[in-house]
PDB file of N, CA and C in Angstrom:
ATOM      1  N   MET A 249      35.218 105.417 -92.340  1.00  0.00           N
ATOM      2  CA  MET A 249      35.051 106.738 -91.769  1.00  0.00           C
ATOM      3  C   MET A 249      33.653 107.240 -92.114  1.00  0.00           C
ATOM      4  N   ALA A 250      32.950 107.738 -91.123  1.00  0.00           N
ATOM      5  CA  ALA A 250      31.602 108.249 -91.316  1.00  0.00           C
ATOM      6  C   ALA A 250      31.642 109.698 -91.790  1.00  0.00           C
ATOM      7  N   SER A 251      30.652 110.067 -92.567  1.00  0.00           N
ATOM      8  CA  SER A 251      30.512 111.467 -92.971  1.00  0.00           C
ATOM      9  C   SER A 251      29.134 111.941 -92.545  1.00  0.00           C
ATOM     10  N   GLY A 252      29.051 113.222 -92.224  1.00  0.00           N
ATOM     11  CA  GLY A 252      27.784 113.783 -91.775  1.00  0.00           C
ATOM     12  C   GLY A 252      27.846 115.294 -91.740  1.00  0.00           C
ATOM     13  N   THR A 253      26.987 115.866 -90.920  1.00  0.00           N
ATOM     14  CA  THR A 253      26.859 117.314 -90.816  1.00  0.00           C
ATOM     15  C   THR A 253      27.019 117.724 -89.365  1.00  0.00           C
ATOM     16  N   ILE A 254      27.731 118.819 -89.150  1.00  0.00           N
ATOM     17  CA  ILE A 254      27.787 119.420 -87.822  1.00  0.00           C
ATOM     18  C   ILE A 254      27.034 120.743 -87.908  1.00  0.00           C
ATOM     19  N   ARG A 255      26.129 120.953 -86.961  1.00  0.00           N
ATOM     20  CA  ARG A 255      25.332 122.181 -86.910  1.00  0.00           C
ATOM     21  C   ARG A 255      25.712 122.959 -85.662  1.00  0.00           C
ATOM     22  N   TYR A 256      25.940 124.231 -85.867  1.00  0.00           N
ATOM     23  CA  TYR A 256      26.331 125.106 -84.768  1.00  0.00           C
ATOM     24  C   TYR A 256      25.162 126.016 -84.406  1.00  0.00           C
ATOM     25  N   TRP A 257      24.963 126.226 -83.106  1.00  0.00           N
ATOM     26  CA  TRP A 257      23.891 127.081 -82.626  1.00  0.00           C
ATOM     27  C   TRP A 257      24.466 128.203 -81.778  1.00  0.00           C
ATOM     28  N   ALA A 258      23.807 129.348 -81.821  1.00  0.00           N
ATOM     29  CA  ALA A 258      24.108 130.516 -80.983  1.00  0.00           C
ATOM     30  C   ALA A 258      25.587 130.894 -81.066  1.00  0.00           C
ATOM     31  N   ALA A 259      26.281 130.952 -79.919  1.00  0.00           N
ATOM     32  CA  ALA A 259      27.681 131.384 -79.883  1.00  0.00           C
ATOM     33  C   ALA A 259      28.582 130.472 -80.720  1.00  0.00           C
ATOM     34  N   ALA A 260      28.233 129.201 -80.835  1.00  0.00           N
ATOM     35  CA  ALA A 260      29.032 128.281 -81.650  1.00  0.00           C
ATOM     36  C   ALA A 260      28.944 128.669 -83.124  1.00  0.00           C
ATOM     37  N   LYS A 261      27.767 129.075 -83.559  1.00  0.00           N
ATOM     38  CA  LYS A 261      27.583 129.500 -84.959  1.00  0.00           C
ATOM     39  C   LYS A 261      28.424 130.739 -85.244  1.00  0.00           C
ATOM     40  N   GLU A 262      28.416 131.667 -84.319  1.00  0.00           N
ATOM     41  CA  GLU A 262      29.218 132.881 -84.487  1.00  0.00           C
ATOM     42  C   GLU A 262      30.706 132.558 -84.517  1.00  0.00           C
ATOM     43  N   ALA A 263      31.162 131.717 -83.603  1.00  0.00           N
ATOM     44  CA  ALA A 263      32.581 131.369 -83.536  1.00  0.00           C
ATOM     45  C   ALA A 263      33.030 130.556 -84.753  1.00  0.00           C
ATOM     46  N   ALA A 264      32.157 129.695 -85.268  1.00  0.00           N
ATOM     47  CA  ALA A 264      32.494 128.870 -86.436  1.00  0.00           C
ATOM     48  C   ALA A 264      32.426 129.664 -87.732  1.00  0.00           C
ATOM     49  N   GLY A 265      31.630 130.724 -87.732  1.00  0.00           N
ATOM     50  CA  GLY A 265      31.473 131.518 -88.947  1.00  0.00           C
ATOM     51  C   GLY A 265      30.525 130.885 -89.952  1.00  0.00           C
ATOM     52  N   THR A 266      29.767 129.888 -89.499  1.00  0.00           N
ATOM     53  CA  THR A 266      28.809 129.199 -90.366  1.00  0.00           C
ATOM     54  C   THR A 266      27.788 128.477 -89.493  1.00  0.00           C
ATOM     55  N   GLY A 267      26.646 128.184 -90.059  1.00  0.00           N
ATOM     56  CA  GLY A 267      25.619 127.459 -89.327  1.00  0.00           C
ATOM     57  C   GLY A 267      25.819 125.956 -89.356  1.00  0.00           C
ATOM     58  N   GLU A 268      26.461 125.474 -90.398  1.00  0.00           N
ATOM     59  CA  GLU A 268      26.722 124.031 -90.498  1.00  0.00           C
ATOM     60  C   GLU A 268      27.797 123.774 -91.521  1.00  0.00           C
ATOM     61  N   GLU A 269      28.384 122.588 -91.423  1.00  0.00           N
ATOM     62  CA  GLU A 269      29.384 122.163 -92.407  1.00  0.00           C
ATOM     63  C   GLU A 269      29.455 120.643 -92.429  1.00  0.00           C
ATOM     64  N   GLN A 270      29.992 120.131 -93.505  1.00  0.00           N
ATOM     65  CA  GLN A 270      30.147 118.691 -93.665  1.00  0.00           C
ATOM     66  C   GLN A 270      31.408 118.247 -92.938  1.00  0.00           C
ATOM     67  N   VAL A 271      31.329 117.074 -92.310  1.00  0.00           N
ATOM     68  CA  VAL A 271      32.453 116.555 -91.537  1.00  0.00           C
ATOM     69  C   VAL A 271      32.631 115.064 -91.794  1.00  0.00           C
ATOM     70  N   GLU A 272      33.825 114.578 -91.467  1.00  0.00           N
ATOM     71  CA  GLU A 272      34.119 113.147 -91.527  1.00  0.00           C
ATOM     72  C   GLU A 272      34.880 112.763 -90.267  1.00  0.00           C
ATOM     73  N   GLY A 273      34.608 111.567 -89.774  1.00  0.00           N
ATOM     74  CA  GLY A 273      35.324 111.072 -88.613  1.00  0.00           C
ATOM     75  C   GLY A 273      34.655 109.836 -88.066  1.00  0.00           C
ATOM     76  N   ASN A 274      35.415 109.054 -87.340  1.00  0.00           N
ATOM     77  CA  ASN A 274      34.864 107.850 -86.722  1.00  0.00           C
ATOM     78  C   ASN A 274      34.194 108.142 -85.388  1.00  0.00           C
ATOM     79  N   THR A 275      34.672 109.201 -84.709  1.00  0.00           N
ATOM     80  CA  THR A 275      34.141 109.538 -83.389  1.00  0.00           C
ATOM     81  C   THR A 275      33.861 111.035 -83.314  1.00  0.00           C
ATOM     82  N   LEU A 276      33.140 111.426 -82.272  1.00  0.00           N
ATOM     83  CA  LEU A 276      32.898 112.848 -82.039  1.00  0.00           C
ATOM     84  C   LEU A 276      34.222 113.576 -81.855  1.00  0.00           C
ATOM     85  N   ALA A 277      35.166 112.968 -81.159  1.00  0.00           N
ATOM     86  CA  ALA A 277      36.484 113.594 -80.966  1.00  0.00           C
ATOM     87  C   ALA A 277      37.163 113.866 -82.304  1.00  0.00           C
ATOM     88  N   ASP A 278      37.075 112.925 -83.248  1.00  0.00           N
ATOM     89  CA  ASP A 278      37.658 113.115 -84.583  1.00  0.00           C
ATOM     90  C   ASP A 278      37.060 114.333 -85.270  1.00  0.00           C
ATOM     91  N   VAL A 279      35.734 114.437 -85.199  1.00  0.00           N
ATOM     92  CA  VAL A 279      35.032 115.538 -85.868  1.00  0.00           C
ATOM     93  C   VAL A 279      35.410 116.876 -85.241  1.00  0.00           C
ATOM     94  N   LEU A 280      35.431 116.942 -83.925  1.00  0.00           N
ATOM     95  CA  LEU A 280      35.777 118.192 -83.263  1.00  0.00           C
ATOM     96  C   LEU A 280      37.207 118.600 -83.569  1.00  0.00           C
ATOM     97  N   GLU A 281      38.108 117.644 -83.590  1.00  0.00           N
ATOM     98  CA  GLU A 281      39.501 117.921 -83.951  1.00  0.00           C
ATOM     99  C   GLU A 281      39.588 118.459 -85.375  1.00  0.00           C
ATOM    100  N   SER A 282      38.811 117.891 -86.267  1.00  0.00           N
ATOM    101  CA  SER A 282      38.814 118.305 -87.666  1.00  0.00           C
ATOM    102  C   SER A 282      38.314 119.741 -87.843  1.00  0.00           C
ATOM    103  N   VAL A 283      37.201 120.072 -87.187  1.00  0.00           N
ATOM    104  CA  VAL A 283      36.663 121.437 -87.358  1.00  0.00           C
ATOM    105  C   VAL A 283      37.592 122.467 -86.718  1.00  0.00           C
ATOM    106  N   LEU A 284      38.273 122.099 -85.653  1.00  0.00           N
ATOM    107  CA  LEU A 284      39.231 123.027 -85.041  1.00  0.00           C
ATOM    108  C   LEU A 284      40.464 123.208 -85.923  1.00  0.00           C
ATOM    109  N   ALA A 285      40.906 122.145 -86.586  1.00  0.00           N
ATOM    110  CA  ALA A 285      42.063 122.226 -87.478  1.00  0.00           C
ATOM    111  C   ALA A 285      41.787 123.160 -88.657  1.00  0.00           C
ATOM    112  N   ARG A 286      40.539 123.213 -89.087  1.00  0.00           N
ATOM    113  CA  ARG A 286      40.158 124.111 -90.192  1.00  0.00           C
ATOM    114  C   ARG A 286      40.293 125.572 -89.793  1.00  0.00           C
ATOM    115  N   ARG A 287      40.332 125.822 -88.496  1.00  0.00           N
ATOM    116  CA  ARG A 287      40.380 127.196 -87.995  1.00  0.00           C
ATOM    117  C   ARG A 287      41.644 127.426 -87.169  1.00  0.00           C
ATOM    118  N   SER A 288      42.731 126.828 -87.573  1.00  0.00           N
ATOM    119  CA  SER A 288      43.960 126.950 -86.786  1.00  0.00           C
ATOM    120  C   SER A 288      44.332 128.428 -86.652  1.00  0.00           C
ATOM    121  N   GLY A 289      44.788 128.779 -85.475  1.00  0.00           N
ATOM    122  CA  GLY A 289      45.153 130.165 -85.204  1.00  0.00           C
ATOM    123  C   GLY A 289      44.008 130.989 -84.636  1.00  0.00           C
ATOM    124  N   ASP A 290      42.795 130.444 -84.624  1.00  0.00           N
ATOM    125  CA  ASP A 290      41.628 131.146 -84.081  1.00  0.00           C
ATOM    126  C   ASP A 290      41.000 130.239 -83.030  1.00  0.00           C
ATOM    127  N   ASP A 291      41.133 130.599 -81.764  1.00  0.00           N
ATOM    128  CA  ASP A 291      40.679 129.708 -80.700  1.00  0.00           C
ATOM    129  C   ASP A 291      39.254 129.982 -80.206  1.00  0.00           C
ATOM    130  N   ARG A 292      38.518 130.865 -80.887  1.00  0.00           N
ATOM    131  CA  ARG A 292      37.148 131.172 -80.440  1.00  0.00           C
ATOM    132  C   ARG A 292      36.266 129.933 -80.442  1.00  0.00           C
ATOM    133  N   LEU A 293      36.314 129.139 -81.494  1.00  0.00           N
ATOM    134  CA  LEU A 293      35.475 127.949 -81.551  1.00  0.00           C
ATOM    135  C   LEU A 293      35.903 126.935 -80.495  1.00  0.00           C
ATOM    136  N   ALA A 294      37.179 126.785 -80.268  1.00  0.00           N
ATOM    137  CA  ALA A 294      37.666 125.849 -79.245  1.00  0.00           C
ATOM    138  C   ALA A 294      37.112 126.218 -77.873  1.00  0.00           C
ATOM    139  N   ARG A 295      37.076 127.502 -77.566  1.00  0.00           N
ATOM    140  CA  ARG A 295      36.544 127.944 -76.270  1.00  0.00           C
ATOM    141  C   ARG A 295      35.060 127.627 -76.150  1.00  0.00           C
ATOM    142  N   VAL A 296      34.310 127.818 -77.229  1.00  0.00           N
ATOM    143  CA  VAL A 296      32.875 127.525 -77.195  1.00  0.00           C
ATOM    144  C   VAL A 296      32.647 126.020 -77.094  1.00  0.00           C
ATOM    145  N   LEU A 297      33.373 125.228 -77.870  1.00  0.00           N
ATOM    146  CA  LEU A 297      33.203 123.777 -77.840  1.00  0.00           C
ATOM    147  C   LEU A 297      33.504 123.206 -76.463  1.00  0.00           C
ATOM    148  N   ALA A 298      34.457 123.797 -75.760  1.00  0.00           N
ATOM    149  CA  ALA A 298      34.845 123.299 -74.443  1.00  0.00           C
ATOM    150  C   ALA A 298      33.712 123.393 -73.425  1.00  0.00           C
ATOM    151  N   ARG A 299      32.771 124.294 -73.645  1.00  0.00           N
ATOM    152  CA  ARG A 299      31.664 124.444 -72.690  1.00  0.00           C
ATOM    153  C   ARG A 299      30.303 124.055 -73.280  1.00  0.00           C
ATOM    154  N   SER A 300      30.318 123.444 -74.449  1.00  0.00           N
ATOM    155  CA  SER A 300      29.077 123.084 -75.136  1.00  0.00           C
ATOM    156  C   SER A 300      28.615 121.667 -74.816  1.00  0.00           C
ATOM    157  N   SER A 301      27.324 121.448 -75.061  1.00  0.00           N
ATOM    158  CA  SER A 301      26.733 120.107 -75.041  1.00  0.00           C
ATOM    159  C   SER A 301      26.575 119.664 -76.489  1.00  0.00           C
ATOM    160  N   PHE A 302      26.480 118.345 -76.679  1.00  0.00           N
ATOM    161  CA  PHE A 302      26.376 117.811 -78.037  1.00  0.00           C
ATOM    162  C   PHE A 302      25.229 116.815 -78.131  1.00  0.00           C
ATOM    163  N   LEU A 303      24.569 116.849 -79.274  1.00  0.00           N
ATOM    164  CA  LEU A 303      23.571 115.846 -79.626  1.00  0.00           C
ATOM    165  C   LEU A 303      24.062 115.150 -80.882  1.00  0.00           C
ATOM    166  N   ILE A 304      23.913 113.843 -80.929  1.00  0.00           N
ATOM    167  CA  ILE A 304      24.206 113.074 -82.132  1.00  0.00           C
ATOM    168  C   ILE A 304      22.887 112.442 -82.553  1.00  0.00           C
ATOM    169  N   ASP A 305      22.391 112.851 -83.708  1.00  0.00           N
ATOM    170  CA  ASP A 305      21.096 112.354 -84.194  1.00  0.00           C
ATOM    171  C   ASP A 305      20.024 112.461 -83.099  1.00  0.00           C
ATOM    172  N   ASP A 306      19.950 113.632 -82.488  1.00  0.00           N
ATOM    173  CA  ASP A 306      18.962 113.970 -81.455  1.00  0.00           C
ATOM    174  C   ASP A 306      19.162 113.254 -80.123  1.00  0.00           C
ATOM    175  N   ARG A 307      20.284 112.569 -79.941  1.00  0.00           N
ATOM    176  CA  ARG A 307      20.563 111.876 -78.679  1.00  0.00           C
ATOM    177  C   ARG A 307      21.693 112.603 -77.948  1.00  0.00           C
ATOM    178  N   PRO A 308      21.484 112.946 -76.673  1.00  0.00           N
ATOM    179  CA  PRO A 308      22.528 113.659 -75.935  1.00  0.00           C
ATOM    180  C   PRO A 308      23.781 112.809 -75.721  1.00  0.00           C
ATOM    181  N   VAL A 309      24.924 113.439 -75.866  1.00  0.00           N
ATOM    182  CA  VAL A 309      26.201 112.785 -75.595  1.00  0.00           C
ATOM    183  C   VAL A 309      26.420 112.704 -74.087  1.00  0.00           C
ATOM    184  N   GLY A 310      25.980 113.717 -73.376  1.00  0.00           N
ATOM    185  CA  GLY A 310      26.147 113.734 -71.924  1.00  0.00           C
ATOM    186  C   GLY A 310      27.611 113.812 -71.533  1.00  0.00           C
ATOM    187  N   THR A 311      27.993 113.045 -70.540  1.00  0.00           N
ATOM    188  CA  THR A 311      29.359 113.106 -70.014  1.00  0.00           C
ATOM    189  C   THR A 311      30.284 112.054 -70.628  1.00  0.00           C
ATOM    190  N   ARG A 312      29.811 111.331 -71.639  1.00  0.00           N
ATOM    191  CA  ARG A 312      30.665 110.320 -72.279  1.00  0.00           C
ATOM    192  C   ARG A 312      31.893 110.969 -72.908  1.00  0.00           C
ATOM    193  N   ALA A 313      33.002 110.272 -72.874  1.00  0.00           N
ATOM    194  CA  ALA A 313      34.225 110.749 -73.535  1.00  0.00           C
ATOM    195  C   ALA A 313      33.966 110.850 -75.035  1.00  0.00           C
ATOM    196  N   HIS A 314      34.344 111.967 -75.625  1.00  0.00           N
ATOM    197  CA  HIS A 314      34.089 112.184 -77.054  1.00  0.00           C
ATOM    198  C   HIS A 314      34.786 111.147 -77.923  1.00  0.00           C
ATOM    199  N   SER A 315      35.891 110.613 -77.435  1.00  0.00           N
ATOM    200  CA  SER A 315      36.607 109.586 -78.207  1.00  0.00           C
ATOM    201  C   SER A 315      35.851 108.260 -78.233  1.00  0.00           C
ATOM    202  N   GLY A 316      34.883 108.092 -77.357  1.00  0.00           N
ATOM    203  CA  GLY A 316      34.091 106.860 -77.312  1.00  0.00           C
ATOM    204  C   GLY A 316      32.731 106.981 -77.957  1.00  0.00           C
ATOM    205  N   VAL A 317      32.424 108.150 -78.509  1.00  0.00           N
ATOM    206  CA  VAL A 317      31.126 108.370 -79.160  1.00  0.00           C
ATOM    207  C   VAL A 317      31.309 108.136 -80.659  1.00  0.00           C
ATOM    208  N   GLU A 318      30.909 106.944 -81.109  1.00  0.00           N
ATOM    209  CA  GLU A 318      31.090 106.578 -82.511  1.00  0.00           C
ATOM    210  C   GLU A 318      29.999 107.199 -83.376  1.00  0.00           C
ATOM    211  N   LEU A 319      30.380 107.560 -84.600  1.00  0.00           N
ATOM    212  CA  LEU A 319      29.463 108.188 -85.538  1.00  0.00           C
ATOM    213  C   LEU A 319      29.130 107.235 -86.679  1.00  0.00           C
ATOM    214  N   THR A 320      27.985 107.468 -87.299  1.00  0.00           N
ATOM    215  CA  THR A 320      27.558 106.676 -88.449  1.00  0.00           C
ATOM    216  C   THR A 320      27.380 107.594 -89.649  1.00  0.00           C
ATOM    217  N   ASP A 321      27.406 107.020 -90.848  1.00  0.00           N
ATOM    218  CA  ASP A 321      27.189 107.815 -92.058  1.00  0.00           C
ATOM    219  C   ASP A 321      25.860 108.548 -91.990  1.00  0.00           C
ATOM    220  N   GLY A 322      25.893 109.803 -92.386  1.00  0.00           N
ATOM    221  CA  GLY A 322      24.682 110.615 -92.418  1.00  0.00           C
ATOM    222  C   GLY A 322      24.297 111.216 -91.079  1.00  0.00           C
ATOM    223  N   CYS A 323      25.143 111.058 -90.083  1.00  0.00           N
ATOM    224  CA  CYS A 323      24.814 111.565 -88.748  1.00  0.00           C
ATOM    225  C   CYS A 323      24.771 113.095 -88.740  1.00  0.00           C
ATOM    226  N   VAL A 324      24.056 113.611 -87.750  1.00  0.00           N
ATOM    227  CA  VAL A 324      23.998 115.050 -87.524  1.00  0.00           C
ATOM    228  C   VAL A 324      24.480 115.315 -86.101  1.00  0.00           C
ATOM    229  N   VAL A 325      25.515 116.129 -86.001  1.00  0.00           N
ATOM    230  CA  VAL A 325      26.078 116.534 -84.716  1.00  0.00           C
ATOM    231  C   VAL A 325      25.598 117.956 -84.452  1.00  0.00           C
ATOM    232  N   GLU A 326      24.920 118.153 -83.338  1.00  0.00           N
ATOM    233  CA  GLU A 326      24.438 119.487 -82.947  1.00  0.00           C
ATOM    234  C   GLU A 326      25.341 120.000 -81.829  1.00  0.00           C
ATOM    235  N   VAL A 327      25.819 121.233 -81.977  1.00  0.00           N
ATOM    236  CA  VAL A 327      26.659 121.872 -80.965  1.00  0.00           C
ATOM    237  C   VAL A 327      25.794 122.896 -80.244  1.00  0.00           C
ATOM    238  N   LEU A 328      25.565 122.670 -78.961  1.00  0.00           N
ATOM    239  CA  LEU A 328      24.678 123.521 -78.163  1.00  0.00           C
ATOM    240  C   LEU A 328      25.461 124.213 -77.046  1.00  0.00           C
ATOM    241  N   PRO A 329      25.871 125.451 -77.287  1.00  0.00           N
ATOM    242  CA  PRO A 329      26.547 126.179 -76.207  1.00  0.00           C
ATOM    243  C   PRO A 329      25.547 126.524 -75.108  1.00  0.00           C
ATOM    244  N   PRO A 330      26.027 126.875 -73.930  1.00  0.00           N
ATOM    245  CA  PRO A 330      25.099 127.261 -72.862  1.00  0.00           C
ATOM    246  C   PRO A 330      24.256 128.447 -73.317  1.00  0.00           C
ATOM    247  N   PHE A 331      22.974 128.366 -73.031  1.00  0.00           N
ATOM    248  CA  PHE A 331      22.054 129.438 -73.392  1.00  0.00           C
ATOM    249  C   PHE A 331      21.675 130.203 -72.136  1.00  0.00           C
ATOM    250  N   ALA A 332      21.552 131.510 -72.262  1.00  0.00           N
ATOM    251  CA  ALA A 332      21.094 132.325 -71.136  1.00  0.00           C
ATOM    252  C   ALA A 332      19.570 132.403 -71.157  1.00  0.00           C
ATOM    253  N   GLY A 333      19.002 132.603 -70.023  1.00  0.00           N
ATOM    254  CA  GLY A 333      17.551 132.759 -69.943  1.00  0.00           C
ATOM    255  C   GLY A 333      16.855 131.429 -69.846  1.00  0.00           C
ATOM    256  N   GLY A 334      15.553 131.435 -70.018  1.00  0.00           N
ATOM    257  CA  GLY A 334      14.822 130.197 -69.842  1.00  0.00           C
ATOM    258  C   GLY A 334      13.767 130.039 -70.819  1.00  0.00           C
TER     259      GLY A 334
END
């Protein structure tokens, strides 16, 4: 199981209640499930994650299934909700 850091930006940071936290998981789906489980009963982060883009070590996840995005030790997952403006 890989361990790393998840960083939240903008609305994701507000919904998570923190700018970053340590995570463990084999895939992006594992990590997202884990951070949501930590906040059971509060669906604000789930709503933001559903419309967010993700970077893994500065590489875009794009449209790949989160269950197929494997993580490595020391990885950094960036959560990028839609931003307004340009």
